[in-house]
mmCIF file with all atom_site columns, C-alpha atoms in Angstrom:
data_model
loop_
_atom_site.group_PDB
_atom_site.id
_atom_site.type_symbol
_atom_site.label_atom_id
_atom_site.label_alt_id
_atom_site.label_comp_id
_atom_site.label_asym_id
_atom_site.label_entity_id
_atom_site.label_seq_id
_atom_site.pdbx_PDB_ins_code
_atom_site.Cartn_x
_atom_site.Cartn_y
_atom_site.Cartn_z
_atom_site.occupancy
_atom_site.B_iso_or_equiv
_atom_site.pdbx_formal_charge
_atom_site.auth_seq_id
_atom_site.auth_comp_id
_atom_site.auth_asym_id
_atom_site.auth_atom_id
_atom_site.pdbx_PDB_model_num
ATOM 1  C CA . UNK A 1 1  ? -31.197 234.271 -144.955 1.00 80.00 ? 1  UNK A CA 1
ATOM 2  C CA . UNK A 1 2  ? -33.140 231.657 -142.381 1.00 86.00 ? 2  UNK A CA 1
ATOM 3  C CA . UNK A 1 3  ? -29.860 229.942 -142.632 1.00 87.00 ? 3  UNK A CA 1
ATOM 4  C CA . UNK A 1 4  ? -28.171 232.714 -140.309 1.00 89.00 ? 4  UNK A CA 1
ATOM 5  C CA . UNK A 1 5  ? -30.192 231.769 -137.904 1.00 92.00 ? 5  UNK A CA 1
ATOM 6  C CA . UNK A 1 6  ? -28.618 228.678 -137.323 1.00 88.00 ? 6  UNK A CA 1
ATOM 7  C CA . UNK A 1 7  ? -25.366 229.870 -137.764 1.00 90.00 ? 7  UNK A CA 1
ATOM 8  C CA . UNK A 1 8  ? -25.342 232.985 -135.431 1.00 95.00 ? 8  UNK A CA 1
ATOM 9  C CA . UNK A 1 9  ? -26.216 233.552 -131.420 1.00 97.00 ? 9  UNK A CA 1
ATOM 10 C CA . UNK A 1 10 ? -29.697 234.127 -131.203 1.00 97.00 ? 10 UNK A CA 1
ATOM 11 C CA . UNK A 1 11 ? -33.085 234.832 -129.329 1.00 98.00 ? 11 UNK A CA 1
ATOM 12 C CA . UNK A 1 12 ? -35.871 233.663 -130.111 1.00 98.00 ? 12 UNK A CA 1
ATOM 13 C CA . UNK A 1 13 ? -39.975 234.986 -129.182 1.00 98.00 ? 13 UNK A CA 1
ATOM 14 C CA . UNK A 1 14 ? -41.007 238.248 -128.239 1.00 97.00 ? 14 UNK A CA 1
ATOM 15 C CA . UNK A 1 15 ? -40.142 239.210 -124.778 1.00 98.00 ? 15 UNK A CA 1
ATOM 16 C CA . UNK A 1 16 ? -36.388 237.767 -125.480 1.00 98.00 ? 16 UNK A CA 1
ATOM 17 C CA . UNK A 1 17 ? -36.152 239.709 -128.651 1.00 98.00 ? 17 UNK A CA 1
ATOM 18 C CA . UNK A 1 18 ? -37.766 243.263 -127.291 1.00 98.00 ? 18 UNK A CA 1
ATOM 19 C CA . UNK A 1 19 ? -35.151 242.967 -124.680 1.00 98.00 ? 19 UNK A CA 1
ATOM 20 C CA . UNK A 1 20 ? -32.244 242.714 -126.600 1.00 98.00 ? 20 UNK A CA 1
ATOM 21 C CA . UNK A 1 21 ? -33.286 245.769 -129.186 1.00 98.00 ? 21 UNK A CA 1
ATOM 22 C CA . UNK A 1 22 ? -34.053 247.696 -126.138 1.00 97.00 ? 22 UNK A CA 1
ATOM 23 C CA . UNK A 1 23 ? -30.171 246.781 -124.849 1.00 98.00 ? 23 UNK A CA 1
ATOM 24 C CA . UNK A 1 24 ? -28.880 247.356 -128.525 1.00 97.00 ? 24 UNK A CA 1
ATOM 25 C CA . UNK A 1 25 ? -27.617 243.690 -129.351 1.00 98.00 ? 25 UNK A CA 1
ATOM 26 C CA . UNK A 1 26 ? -29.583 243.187 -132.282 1.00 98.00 ? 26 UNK A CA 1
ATOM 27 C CA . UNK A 1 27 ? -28.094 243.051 -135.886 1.00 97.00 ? 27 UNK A CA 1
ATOM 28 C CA . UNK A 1 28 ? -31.220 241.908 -137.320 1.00 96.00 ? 28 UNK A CA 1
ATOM 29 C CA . UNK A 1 29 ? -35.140 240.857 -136.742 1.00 98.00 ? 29 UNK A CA 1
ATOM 30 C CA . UNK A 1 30 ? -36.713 238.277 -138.432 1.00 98.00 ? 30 UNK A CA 1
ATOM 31 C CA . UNK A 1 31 ? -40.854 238.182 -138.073 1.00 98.00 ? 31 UNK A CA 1
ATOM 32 C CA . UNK A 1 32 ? -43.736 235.716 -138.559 1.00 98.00 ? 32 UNK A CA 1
ATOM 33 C CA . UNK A 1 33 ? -45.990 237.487 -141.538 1.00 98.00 ? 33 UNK A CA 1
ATOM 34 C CA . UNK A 1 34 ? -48.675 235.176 -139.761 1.00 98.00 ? 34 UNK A CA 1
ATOM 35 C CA . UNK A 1 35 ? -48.355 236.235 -136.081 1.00 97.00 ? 35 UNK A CA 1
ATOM 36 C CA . UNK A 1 36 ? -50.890 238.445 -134.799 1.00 96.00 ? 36 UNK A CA 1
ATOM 37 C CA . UNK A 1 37 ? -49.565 242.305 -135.414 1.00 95.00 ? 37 UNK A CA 1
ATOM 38 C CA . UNK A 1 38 ? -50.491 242.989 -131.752 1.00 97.00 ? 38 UNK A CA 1
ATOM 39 C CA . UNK A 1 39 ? -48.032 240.717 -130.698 1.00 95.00 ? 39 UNK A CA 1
ATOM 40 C CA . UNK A 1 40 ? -45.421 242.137 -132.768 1.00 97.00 ? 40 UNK A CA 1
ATOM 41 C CA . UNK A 1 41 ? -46.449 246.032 -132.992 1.00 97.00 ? 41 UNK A CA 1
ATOM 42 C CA . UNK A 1 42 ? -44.135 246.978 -130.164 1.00 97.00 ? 42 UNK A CA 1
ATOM 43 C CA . UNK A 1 43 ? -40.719 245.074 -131.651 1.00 98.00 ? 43 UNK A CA 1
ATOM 44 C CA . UNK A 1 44 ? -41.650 246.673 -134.970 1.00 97.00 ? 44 UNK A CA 1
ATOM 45 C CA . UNK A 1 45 ? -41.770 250.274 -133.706 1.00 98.00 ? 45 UNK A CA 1
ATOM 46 C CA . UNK A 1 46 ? -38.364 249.266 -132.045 1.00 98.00 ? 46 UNK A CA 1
ATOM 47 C CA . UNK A 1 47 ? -36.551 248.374 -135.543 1.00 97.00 ? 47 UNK A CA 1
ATOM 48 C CA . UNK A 1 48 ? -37.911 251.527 -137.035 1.00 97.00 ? 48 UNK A CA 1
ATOM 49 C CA . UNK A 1 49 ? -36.094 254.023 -134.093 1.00 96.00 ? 49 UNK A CA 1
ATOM 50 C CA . UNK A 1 50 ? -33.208 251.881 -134.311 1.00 96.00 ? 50 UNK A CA 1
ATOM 51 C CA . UNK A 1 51 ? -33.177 251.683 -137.968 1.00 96.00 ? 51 UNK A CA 1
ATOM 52 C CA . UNK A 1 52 ? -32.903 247.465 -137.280 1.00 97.00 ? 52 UNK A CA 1
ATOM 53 C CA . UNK A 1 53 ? -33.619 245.137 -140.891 1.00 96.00 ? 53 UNK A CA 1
ATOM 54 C CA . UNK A 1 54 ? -36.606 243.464 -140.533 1.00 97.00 ? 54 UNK A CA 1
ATOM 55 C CA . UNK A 1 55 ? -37.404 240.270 -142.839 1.00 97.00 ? 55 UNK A CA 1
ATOM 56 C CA . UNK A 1 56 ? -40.486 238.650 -142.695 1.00 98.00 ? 56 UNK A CA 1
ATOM 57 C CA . UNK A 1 57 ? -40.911 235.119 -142.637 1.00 98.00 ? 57 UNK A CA 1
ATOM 58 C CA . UNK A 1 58 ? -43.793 233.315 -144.410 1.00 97.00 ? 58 UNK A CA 1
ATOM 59 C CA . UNK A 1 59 ? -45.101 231.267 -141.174 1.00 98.00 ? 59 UNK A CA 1
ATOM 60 C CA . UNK A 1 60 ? -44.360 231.248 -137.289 1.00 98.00 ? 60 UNK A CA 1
ATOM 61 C CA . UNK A 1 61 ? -43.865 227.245 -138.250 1.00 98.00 ? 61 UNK A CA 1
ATOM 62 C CA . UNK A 1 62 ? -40.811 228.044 -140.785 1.00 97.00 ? 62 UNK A CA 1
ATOM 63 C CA . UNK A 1 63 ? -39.120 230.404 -138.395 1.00 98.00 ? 63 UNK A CA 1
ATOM 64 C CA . UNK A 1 64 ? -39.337 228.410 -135.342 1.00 97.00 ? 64 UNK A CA 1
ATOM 65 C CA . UNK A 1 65 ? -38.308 225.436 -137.547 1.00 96.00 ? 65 UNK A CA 1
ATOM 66 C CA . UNK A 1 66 ? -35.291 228.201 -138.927 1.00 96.00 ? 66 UNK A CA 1
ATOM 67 C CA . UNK A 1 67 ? -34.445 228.072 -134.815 1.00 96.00 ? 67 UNK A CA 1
ATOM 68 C CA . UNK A 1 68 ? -34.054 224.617 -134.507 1.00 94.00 ? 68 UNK A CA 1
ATOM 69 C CA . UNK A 1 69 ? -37.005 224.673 -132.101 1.00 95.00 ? 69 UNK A CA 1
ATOM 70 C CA . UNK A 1 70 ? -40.475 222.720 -132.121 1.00 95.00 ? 70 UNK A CA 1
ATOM 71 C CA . UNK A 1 71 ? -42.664 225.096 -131.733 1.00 97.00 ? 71 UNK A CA 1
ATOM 72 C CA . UNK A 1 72 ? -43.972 227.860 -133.369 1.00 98.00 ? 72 UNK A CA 1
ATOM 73 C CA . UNK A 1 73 ? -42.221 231.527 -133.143 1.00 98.00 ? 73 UNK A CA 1
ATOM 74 C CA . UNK A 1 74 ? -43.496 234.939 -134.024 1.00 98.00 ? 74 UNK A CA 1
ATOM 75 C CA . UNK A 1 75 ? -39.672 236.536 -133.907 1.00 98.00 ? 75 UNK A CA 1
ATOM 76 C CA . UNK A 1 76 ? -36.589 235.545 -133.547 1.00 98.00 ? 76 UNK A CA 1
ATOM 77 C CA . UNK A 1 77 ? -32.999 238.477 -133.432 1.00 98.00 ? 77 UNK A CA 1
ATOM 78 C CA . UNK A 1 78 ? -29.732 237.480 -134.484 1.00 97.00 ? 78 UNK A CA 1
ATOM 79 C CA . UNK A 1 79 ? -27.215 239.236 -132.262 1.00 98.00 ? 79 UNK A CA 1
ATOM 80 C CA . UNK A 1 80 ? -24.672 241.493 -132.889 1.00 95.00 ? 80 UNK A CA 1
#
């Protein structure tokens, strides 16, 4: 499933990725189980009213590695 993100247009971090469900681009949410749940409270509550998947990742290291970037990410969107 990480794999898609390498395959498929992206966005990666959270004001990128609240943008994009907020324009309806979004086919699905990937999120950091590690990240701090303030920083993700609002893009959660976003999936839910859009009825978005949401699969969570084991560490922001794995998903920003899943990116192809070097640092760390708490969410990343594949786009529609």
């Amino acid at each position: 499933m990480l794999d898609d993100l390498k395959h498929y247009k992206k966005v990666v971090g959270v004001k990128q990725s609240t943008k994009a469900i907020e324009n309806g681009i979004v086919a699905k949410v990937f999120i950091a189980k590690d990240c701090e749940q303030r920083v993700v409270r609002g893009i959660i509550e976003l999936c839910e009213k859009q009825s978005l998947p949401i699969t969570y990742v084991d560490s922001m290291k794995q998903l920003g590695k899943a990116c192809g970037i070097e640092v760390e990410a708490a969410v990343a969107c594949i786009l529609k």
